[in-house]
Amino acid sequence: MDMFLYVDNNSGLHRLDPRTKLIIMLMSFTVAVMFMNIIILALLMLLVIIYGGIGRVLGNLKRIRMVLIMITLFSLAIWTIARDSSDKVFIFSLEGLFYGIMIALKTNTMIIAGMVFLSSTKIEEISEGLVKFKIPYRGAFAFATAIRLVPMIVATSYTIIQAQKSRGLDLDSGNLLQKIKKYLPLMIPTIISVIRSTNIFSMALESKGFGYSSKRTNYLFLILKWKDYFMLGFGILLLTAAILLKTNTEVFGDFVSQFPWSDFSGKLQWSL
Amino acid sequence: MAKDKVIQSKNVIEINDLTFSYKADPGKKAVDNINLVIPKGQFVVIMGPSGAGKSTLANSLNGLIPGFLKGKYIGEVLINGKKVKGRQVSEMAREIGLVFQDFEAQLFSTNVNLELAFGPENFQIEREEIVRRINHVLKTVKLEGFEKRQPATLSGGQKQRLAIGSVLATYPDIICMDEPTTDLDPIGKLGIFNIAKELHESSEFTLLIVEHETEEALNADRLIIMGGGKILKDGKPELILSDVQFTDSVGIMSLQIPSYFKRLLNISKDKLPLDPKSGVSMFLDKKIIFNEDKYKEIIKSEDERKASYGKLILTVNNLVHIYPNGNKAVDDISFDIREREFMAILGHNGSGKTTLVKHFNSLLSPTEGNVKVYGNNTREHSIFEIGKDIGYVFQNPDHQIFADTVFEEVAFSPKIRGIKDEEVKVRVAEALKAVDLEGYEEEDPFSLSKGERQRVAVASILSARPKIIILDEPTTGLDYSEQKKMMELIKQLNMAGHTIIMITHTMWVVSEYAHRVAVIRDGRVIMDDRTRIVFAEEEKLKKSFLRTPHIVSLSNQVGKTVLSVGEMLACTGGNK
């Protein structure tokens, strides 16, 4: 079973410098956080999806489709009920439903942007990119190792679940308290196996000279090419436009009054 | 591998009066007053039972002891004249590379190239030089063409070769491998031994390997036998291994050929043949007669055993399993198992044998075909139901042990099936008796040895009183005497009426214990018959990278197929 998120394609996206991809991801986060507007967030999501499509990594979204669907359903359900508004019918409100759509778009866009980044960037590139941003190598390596540990833990716990099921562990029955208790036979062997392997892992690291010197050379050859500058320029352009739109109350107000159903930034009373 | 070497002391390793006890167990000397000198270019194999101090010795060479693993350290270790104590492990890594048993935990990069580059990067080797080294090392460890592969997608043997390569890329003078082949299938093992041999022949490498396989130790220049933290013997492998009395006494596996001739002819140890080839010539020289009548007796008792099997309890019909990623792991397998059979399943990693047996207790559901256990189709019954009749002991006991005491661990399965406390006590007592761990009820399972933990795992399956027991590599990682103990236990269970299905890589275990062998390759059964009949076809087995034990090879060349030294003695006039 392949637990790594990285998809080994040779696409334009993969060939971008990790720094470029990191910055683009952060920029998309910024825009997502900045706006509470369905139209803008939907456009942003579209852009992120096109961006991921270039790298042919969208197949990876299938692996987290349950997460994406659950977030969507939950925010729709919860905000429809919980949003305090004037158009309440019983406990439901249309404004709440739209608010839920906005929140779902915002959260899912950020998750997809993160997923596209991890699917198209090797762990070594991430840590090397961080080093180029003047983060100490040890810190960058620790971050990269944390990402690496996830698939290892998943694989181990999968084996452990099978082993305990073979002994009669039935995770599906019982009340909540009983269920929690049932996870004990899974937790303890997982934790112990992980501690054991991380111990060997760190011994193997040192045995290969990790920490010999604070400086090290790099096999990966990172250099910003015209494609990187182009993508960064394009990103900065969009971000600047977004900031201008956000800060220019007049233009933004005009835009919002055109589509009053889409916006929740408090400029205008929400209406259909 | 060329490296500017200053002419230095010819001894690359020098250990003087080394004594070490771990912080966790200060009363026990893990190594006890070791003195050892290893000259440059030597190929040394270190053997010994579990707890002999082999790993402690290996870890003290590059400074993991005392730098990483703390404890009381007396004496000194010098590598290339440099004192190890007080130096960083990463500094010692330039002189000596260490490869560990657990290849999964040693590899962490996204692809093979980056894995190999990691070491040189740490030593600030220029990028062009790293590229050169990668190409060189890829050739040495035979992974050309795998440059862009993710380590996770490689086979066990390839992973371990990559682990060796990643250490080689720093161009150390000495390589020490700590049980590199333990977790590997026969092909994987062979790959590692071939690399070791080539490294030794083509360069000035000093090579240390901690190993269990006696038959492979014959290739080394020098063999060191450890026991109880001390060096018991140190010398030419042929001399040490022909001393059958000695190897028997320290609990490592004796070579079968000298063992046989020693008992048959009682000749002095320097005249004993060591391998099947020289065994055959001695057999012919001494005009030893193979007694056909005795052999017929053995066959007859085997026939009787077969006739005594009970009813059909497990049937596999045209089983196909395709994983979600499209990989066809099991491809149209059919066979039947009767009550009280003892079946071994052989095949390399990834051949589909684990996938196959996971269908037997409903852990996996067939893509096509059916599996029936006691008439119940596994498609229609949950693992909880099927699990009453069939127990599954996983390979690594640490993947299932969780309780504070051995009693709780073994009681888990009956308790979860709602059995009353009184009855649970009876069952735990019965299970612990079967695995010879009576009196261990209140012990902490994590404080036990690997062999004991493995037996706790078996007991925790037995307490559910399954009729069929599946064991996935029950002897892997155990030393010879532990292996023997585990197999005697399984034999007892079989004689007590349990049906045994065992996955294994260990050929002598199959030869001496299994009634029947199925060989799986690429998801298909290519051989399935009585052990004796399968082991007669050495050539066919070789094509699946399986080698029969030495005594079987000898017998195949001089008469009929026998499965153990005992049988061979019985058939050639020796005493039982």
Coordinates of N, CA and C in Angstrom, one line a residue, chain A residues 1-8 121-126 128 137-138 141 144-145 148 151-152 155-173 181-194 196-222, chain B residues 59 62 64 68-69 88-91 93-94 96-98 100 102 104-111 113-115 117-127 130-131 134 148-150 152-153 163 166-167 170 325 358 361 363-364 383-384 387 390-392 394 396 398-404 408-410 412-414 416-417 446 453 460-461 464:
Chain A
M1 N 0.8 -1.2 0.0 CA 0.0 0.0 0.0 C 0.9 1.3 0.0
D2 N 0.6 2.2 -0.9 CA 1.4 3.4 -1.0 C 0.8 4.5 -0.1
M3 N 1.6 4.9 0.9 CA 1.1 5.8 1.8 C 1.6 7.3 1.5
F4 N 2.5 7.4 0.7 CA 3.1 8.7 0.4 C 2.1 9.5 -0.4
L5 N 2.1 10.8 -0.1 CA 1.2 11.7 -0.9 C 1.8 12.0 -2.2
Y6 N 3.2 12.1 -2.2 CA 3.8 12.6 -3.4 C 3.5 11.7 -4.7
V7 N 3.2 12.4 -5.8 CA 2.9 11.7 -7.0 C 4.0 12.0 -8.0
D8 N 4.7 10.9 -8.4 CA 5.9 11.1 -9.1 C 5.6 11.3 -10.6
T121 N 5.5 17.9 -4.6 CA 6.8 18.3 -4.1 C 7.4 17.2 -3.3
K122 N 8.6 16.8 -3.6 CA 9.3 15.8 -2.8 C 9.6 16.3 -1.4
I123 N 9.6 15.4 -0.4 CA 9.9 15.8 0.9 C 11.3 16.5 1.0
E124 N 12.2 16.0 0.3 CA 13.6 16.6 0.3 C 13.5 18.0 -0.3
E125 N 12.7 18.2 -1.3 CA 12.6 19.5 -1.9 C 12.0 20.5 -0.9
I126 N 11.0 20.0 -0.1 CA 10.3 20.9 0.9 C 11.4 21.3 1.9
E128 N 14.6 21.3 1.6 CA 15.7 22.1 1.0 C 15.1 23.5 0.7
Y137 N 18.8 23.7 8.9 CA 18.6 22.4 8.3 C 17.9 21.5 9.2
R138 N 18.3 21.5 10.5 CA 17.8 20.5 11.4 C 16.3 20.7 11.6
F141 N 14.6 19.5 8.5 CA 14.6 18.1 8.4 C 13.6 17.5 9.4
A144 N 10.2 17.8 7.8 CA 10.1 16.8 6.7 C 9.9 15.4 7.3
T145 N 10.6 15.1 8.4 CA 10.5 13.8 9.0 C 9.1 13.5 9.6
R148 N 7.0 12.4 6.9 CA 7.3 11.1 6.5 C 6.7 10.1 7.5
P151 N 2.8 8.2 7.0 CA 2.5 6.9 6.3 C 3.1 5.7 7.0
M152 N 4.2 5.9 7.7 CA 4.8 4.8 8.5 C 3.8 4.3 9.6
A155 N 0.7 2.6 8.1 CA 1.0 1.2 7.7 C 1.1 0.3 8.9
T156 N 1.8 0.7 9.9 CA 1.9 -0.1 11.1 C 0.6 -0.4 11.7
S157 N -0.2 0.6 11.9 CA -1.5 0.5 12.6 C -2.4 -0.4 11.7
Y158 N -2.3 -0.4 10.4 CA -3.1 -1.3 9.6 C -2.8 -2.8 9.9
T159 N -1.5 -3.1 10.0 CA -1.1 -4.4 10.4 C -1.6 -4.8 11.8
I160 N -1.5 -3.9 12.7 CA -1.9 -4.1 14.1 C -3.4 -4.4 14.1
I161 N -4.2 -3.6 13.4 CA -5.6 -3.8 13.4 C -5.9 -5.2 12.9
Q162 N -5.3 -5.6 11.9 CA -5.5 -7.0 11.3 C -5.1 -8.0 12.4
A163 N -4.0 -7.8 13.1 CA -3.6 -8.8 14.1 C -4.6 -8.9 15.2
Q164 N -5.1 -7.8 15.7 CA -6.0 -7.8 16.8 C -7.4 -8.3 16.4
K165 N -7.8 -8.0 15.2 CA -9.0 -8.5 14.7 C -9.0 -10.0 14.6
S166 N -7.8 -10.6 14.2 CA -7.7 -12.0 14.1 C -7.8 -12.6 15.5
R167 N -7.6 -11.9 16.6 CA -7.7 -12.4 17.9 C -9.1 -12.2 18.4
G168 N -10.0 -11.6 17.6 CA -11.4 -11.5 18.1 C -11.8 -10.1 18.4
L169 N -10.9 -9.1 18.3 CA -11.3 -7.7 18.6 C -12.4 -7.3 17.6
D170 N -13.5 -6.8 18.1 CA -14.6 -6.4 17.2 C -14.8 -4.9 17.5
L171 N -14.4 -4.1 16.6 CA -14.4 -2.7 16.8 C -15.8 -2.1 16.6
D172 N -16.7 -2.8 16.0 CA -17.9 -2.2 15.6 C -19.0 -2.2 16.7
S173 N -18.9 -3.1 17.6 CA -20.0 -3.2 18.6 C -19.7 -2.5 19.9
K181 N -12.3 1.8 24.9 CA -11.5 0.8 25.6 C -10.9 -0.2 24.6
K182 N -11.7 -0.4 23.5 CA -11.3 -1.4 22.5 C -10.1 -0.9 21.7
Y183 N -9.9 0.4 21.7 CA -8.7 0.9 21.0 C -7.4 0.7 21.7
L184 N -7.5 0.4 22.9 CA -6.2 0.2 23.7 C -5.3 -0.9 23.1
P185 N -5.9 -2.0 22.7 CA -5.0 -3.0 22.0 C -4.4 -2.6 20.7
L186 N -5.0 -1.5 20.2 CA -4.4 -1.0 18.9 C -3.4 0.1 19.2
M187 N -3.7 1.0 20.2 CA -2.8 2.1 20.5 C -1.4 1.6 21.0
I188 N -1.4 0.7 22.0 CA -0.2 0.4 22.7 C 0.8 -0.2 21.7
P189 N 0.5 -1.2 20.9 CA 1.5 -1.8 20.0 C 1.9 -0.8 18.9
T190 N 1.0 0.1 18.5 CA 1.3 1.1 17.5 C 2.4 2.1 18.1
I191 N 2.1 2.6 19.3 CA 3.1 3.5 19.9 C 4.4 2.8 20.1
I192 N 4.4 1.6 20.6 CA 5.7 0.9 20.9 C 6.4 0.7 19.6
S193 N 5.7 0.3 18.5 CA 6.4 0.0 17.2 C 7.0 1.3 16.7
V194 N 6.2 2.4 16.8 CA 6.7 3.7 16.3 C 7.9 4.2 17.1
R196 N 10.0 2.3 18.6 CA 11.1 1.4 18.2 C 11.7 1.8 16.9
S197 N 10.9 2.0 15.9 CA 11.4 2.4 14.6 C 12.0 3.8 14.5
T198 N 11.5 4.7 15.3 CA 12.1 6.0 15.3 C 13.5 6.0 15.9
N199 N 13.6 5.1 16.9 CA 14.9 4.9 17.5 C 15.9 4.4 16.5
I200 N 15.6 3.3 15.8 CA 16.5 2.8 14.7 C 16.7 3.9 13.7
F201 N 15.6 4.6 13.3 CA 15.7 5.6 12.3 C 16.8 6.7 12.7
S202 N 16.8 7.1 14.0 CA 17.8 8.1 14.4 C 19.2 7.5 14.5
M203 N 19.3 6.2 14.8 CA 20.6 5.6 14.8 C 21.1 5.5 13.4
A204 N 20.2 5.2 12.4 CA 20.6 5.1 11.0 C 21.0 6.5 10.5
L205 N 20.3 7.5 10.9 CA 20.7 8.9 10.5 C 22.1 9.2 10.9
E206 N 22.4 9.0 12.2 CA 23.7 9.4 12.7 C 24.8 8.6 12.0
S207 N 24.4 7.3 11.8 CA 25.4 6.4 11.1 C 25.7 6.8 9.7
K208 N 24.8 7.7 9.1 CA 25.1 8.2 7.8 C 25.7 9.6 7.8
G209 N 26.1 10.0 9.0 CA 26.8 11.3 9.1 C 25.9 12.5 9.4
F210 N 24.6 12.3 9.7 CA 23.7 13.4 10.0 C 24.2 14.2 11.1
G211 N 24.3 15.5 11.0 CA 24.8 16.3 12.1 C 26.3 16.4 12.1
Y212 N 27.0 15.9 11.1 CA 28.5 16.0 11.1 C 28.9 17.4 11.1
S213 N 28.2 18.3 10.4 CA 28.5 19.7 10.3 C 27.2 20.4 10.1
S214 N 27.2 21.7 10.5 CA 26.0 22.4 10.3 C 25.7 22.8 8.8
K215 N 26.8 22.7 8.1 CA 26.7 22.9 6.6 C 26.6 21.6 5.9
R216 N 25.9 21.6 4.8 CA 25.9 20.3 4.0 C 25.7 20.7 2.6
T217 N 26.2 19.9 1.7 CA 25.9 20.1 0.2 C 24.6 19.5 -0.1
N218 N 24.1 19.8 -1.4 CA 22.8 19.3 -1.7 C 22.8 18.7 -3.1
Y219 N 22.3 17.5 -3.2 CA 22.2 16.8 -4.5 C 21.2 17.4 -5.3
L220 N 20.1 17.8 -4.7 CA 19.0 18.5 -5.5 C 19.5 19.9 -5.9
F221 N 19.3 20.2 -7.1 CA 19.9 21.5 -7.6 C 18.7 22.5 -7.7
L222 N 18.6 23.3 -6.7 CA 17.4 24.2 -6.8 C 17.8 25.6 -7.4
Chain B
N59 N 27.4 -2.0 17.6 CA 27.1 -0.6 17.9 C 28.2 0.2 18.6
N62 N 30.9 2.3 15.9 CA 30.8 3.6 15.3 C 30.4 4.6 16.4
L64 N 27.8 4.5 18.5 CA 26.4 4.5 19.0 C 26.4 4.1 20.4
F68 N 25.0 7.1 21.9 CA 23.5 7.1 21.7 C 22.9 6.2 22.7
L69 N 23.4 5.0 22.9 CA 22.9 4.0 23.8 C 23.8 4.1 25.0
Q88 N 31.6 12.0 17.9 CA 30.3 11.9 17.4 C 30.1 10.7 16.5
V89 N 28.9 10.1 16.6 CA 28.6 9.0 15.6 C 28.8 9.5 14.2
S90 N 28.3 10.7 13.9 CA 28.4 11.2 12.6 C 29.8 11.4 12.1
E91 N 30.7 11.6 13.1 CA 32.1 11.8 12.7 C 32.7 10.4 12.4
A93 N 31.1 8.0 11.2 CA 30.5 7.5 10.0 C 31.4 7.6 8.7
R94 N 32.4 8.5 8.8 CA 33.4 8.6 7.7 C 34.3 7.3 7.6
I96 N 33.5 4.2 9.3 CA 32.8 2.9 9.4 C 31.3 3.1 9.2
G97 N 30.7 2.3 8.3 CA 29.3 2.4 8.0 C 28.6 1.2 8.7
L98 N 27.4 1.5 9.2 CA 26.7 0.5 9.9 C 25.3 0.3 9.2
F100 N 21.6 -1.8 9.5 CA 20.8 -2.4 10.5 C 19.9 -3.5 9.9
D102 N 16.6 -3.8 10.5 CA 15.3 -3.3 10.1 C 15.4 -2.3 8.9
E104 N 13.3 -1.2 6.9 CA 12.2 -0.2 6.7 C 12.5 1.1 7.4
A105 N 13.1 1.0 8.6 CA 13.3 2.2 9.4 C 14.6 2.9 9.0
Q106 N 15.4 2.3 8.2 CA 16.6 3.0 7.8 C 16.5 3.9 6.5
L107 N 15.4 3.6 5.8 CA 15.2 4.4 4.5 C 14.2 5.4 4.7
F108 N 14.4 6.6 4.2 CA 13.5 7.7 4.5 C 13.3 8.6 3.3
S109 N 14.0 8.4 2.2 CA 14.0 9.4 1.1 C 12.9 9.1 0.1
T110 N 12.6 10.0 -0.8 CA 11.5 9.9 -1.7 C 11.9 9.0 -2.9
N111 N 13.2 9.0 -3.2 CA 13.6 8.0 -4.3 C 15.0 7.5 -4.0
N113 N 17.9 7.6 -5.6 CA 19.0 8.6 -5.7 C 19.2 9.4 -4.5
L114 N 18.1 10.0 -4.0 CA 18.2 10.9 -2.8 C 18.6 10.1 -1.6
E115 N 18.2 8.8 -1.5 CA 18.6 8.0 -0.4 C 20.1 7.9 -0.4
A117 N 22.2 9.8 -1.8 CA 22.9 11.1 -1.7 C 23.0 11.6 -0.3
F118 N 22.1 11.1 0.6 CA 22.0 11.7 1.9 C 23.4 11.7 2.7
G119 N 24.1 10.6 2.7 CA 25.3 10.5 3.4 C 26.4 11.5 2.9
P120 N 26.7 11.4 1.6 CA 27.7 12.4 1.1 C 27.3 13.8 1.3
E121 N 26.0 14.1 1.2 CA 25.6 15.5 1.5 C 26.0 16.0 2.9
N122 N 25.8 15.1 3.8 CA 26.2 15.4 5.2 C 27.7 15.7 5.3
F123 N 28.5 15.1 4.5 CA 30.0 15.3 4.5 C 30.4 16.4 3.5
Q124 N 29.5 17.1 3.1 CA 29.7 18.3 2.2 C 30.5 17.9 0.9
I125 N 30.2 16.7 0.4 CA 30.8 16.3 -0.9 C 30.1 17.2 -2.0
E126 N 31.0 17.6 -3.0 CA 30.4 18.4 -4.1 C 29.4 17.6 -4.9
R127 N 28.5 18.4 -5.5 CA 27.3 17.7 -6.2 C 27.8 16.8 -7.3
I130 N 28.9 13.6 -5.9 CA 27.8 12.8 -5.4 C 27.2 12.1 -6.5
V131 N 27.0 12.8 -7.7 CA 26.4 12.1 -8.8 C 27.3 10.9 -9.2
I134 N 26.8 8.1 -6.7 CA 25.5 7.4 -6.9 C 25.6 6.4 -8.0
K148 N 14.8 6.2 -9.8 CA 13.7 7.1 -9.5 C 12.6 6.5 -8.6
R149 N 12.8 5.2 -8.3 CA 11.8 4.5 -7.5 C 11.7 4.9 -6.1
Q150 N 10.5 4.9 -5.6 CA 10.4 5.2 -4.1 C 10.8 3.9 -3.4
A152 N 9.8 2.6 -0.8 CA 8.7 1.8 -0.3 C 8.2 0.8 -1.3
T153 N 8.5 1.1 -2.6 CA 8.0 0.2 -3.6 C 8.9 -0.9 -4.0
A163 N 19.9 0.1 1.6 CA 20.4 0.5 2.9 C 21.9 0.4 2.9
S166 N 23.4 3.1 0.7 CA 23.4 4.5 1.3 C 24.5 4.6 2.3
V167 N 25.0 3.5 2.9 CA 26.1 3.6 3.7 C 27.4 3.6 2.9
T170 N 29.1 6.9 1.4 CA 30.0 7.8 2.2 C 31.4 7.3 2.1
N325 N -5.2 -1.4 -6.1 CA -4.2 -0.7 -7.1 C -4.1 -1.6 -8.3
K358 N -4.4 -14.8 4.4 CA -5.3 -13.8 5.0 C -6.7 -14.1 4.6
N361 N -8.8 -16.7 7.3 CA -9.6 -16.3 8.5 C -10.4 -15.0 8.2
L363 N -9.7 -12.2 6.8 CA -9.2 -10.8 6.9 C -9.3 -10.2 5.5
L364 N -9.2 -11.0 4.5 CA -9.4 -10.5 3.1 C -10.5 -11.3 2.5
I383 N -14.9 -12.0 10.3 CA -13.6 -12.5 10.8 C -13.9 -13.0 12.3
F384 N -14.8 -12.3 13.0 CA -15.1 -12.7 14.3 C -15.6 -14.1 14.4
G387 N -12.9 -16.6 13.0 CA -11.8 -16.6 14.0 C -12.0 -17.6 15.1
I390 N -10.2 -20.6 13.6 CA -8.9 -20.5 12.9 C -8.2 -19.3 13.6
G391 N -7.0 -19.6 14.1 CA -6.2 -18.5 14.8 C -5.1 -18.1 13.9
Y392 N -4.7 -16.9 14.0 CA -3.6 -16.4 13.1 C -2.5 -15.7 13.9
F394 N 0.5 -13.5 13.9 CA 1.3 -12.6 13.0 C 2.8 -12.7 13.2
N396 N 5.2 -10.5 13.6 CA 5.9 -9.7 14.7 C 5.0 -9.7 15.9
D398 N 5.3 -8.1 18.5 CA 5.1 -6.7 19.0 C 3.9 -6.0 18.3
H399 N 3.4 -6.6 17.3 CA 2.2 -5.9 16.6 C 0.9 -6.3 17.3
Q400 N 1.0 -7.2 18.3 CA -0.2 -7.5 19.0 C -0.2 -7.4 20.5
I401 N 1.1 -7.5 21.1 CA 1.1 -7.5 22.6 C 0.8 -6.1 23.1
F402 N -0.1 -6.0 24.1 CA -0.4 -4.7 24.6 C -0.7 -4.7 26.1
A403 N -0.9 -5.9 26.7 CA -1.3 -5.9 28.1 C -0.1 -5.8 29.1
D404 N -0.5 -5.5 30.3 CA 0.6 -5.3 31.4 C 1.2 -6.6 31.8
E408 N -3.1 -11.3 31.3 CA -4.0 -10.5 30.6 C -3.9 -10.6 29.1
E409 N -2.7 -10.7 28.6 CA -2.5 -10.8 27.2 C -3.1 -12.1 26.6
V410 N -2.9 -13.2 27.3 CA -3.4 -14.5 26.8 C -4.9 -14.6 27.0
F412 N -7.0 -12.2 26.7 CA -7.7 -11.2 25.9 C -8.7 -11.9 24.9
S413 N -8.3 -12.9 24.2 CA -9.1 -13.5 23.2 C -10.4 -14.2 23.8
P414 N -10.2 -15.1 24.8 CA -11.4 -15.7 25.4 C -12.3 -14.7 26.0
I416 N -12.9 -11.6 25.3 CA -13.6 -10.8 24.3 C -14.7 -11.6 23.6
R417 N -14.6 -12.9 23.7 CA -15.6 -13.8 23.2 C -16.6 -14.1 24.3
F446 N 6.5 -7.2 27.8 CA 7.6 -6.4 27.1 C 9.0 -6.6 27.6
R453 N 8.4 -13.6 23.7 CA 7.3 -12.8 23.3 C 6.5 -13.5 22.1
S460 N -1.6 -16.6 23.1 CA -2.8 -15.7 23.1 C -3.7 -16.1 22.0
I461 N -3.2 -16.9 21.0 CA -4.1 -17.4 20.0 C -4.7 -18.7 20.5
A464 N -8.0 -19.2 22.6 CA -9.3 -19.2 22.0 C -9.6 -20.6 21.5

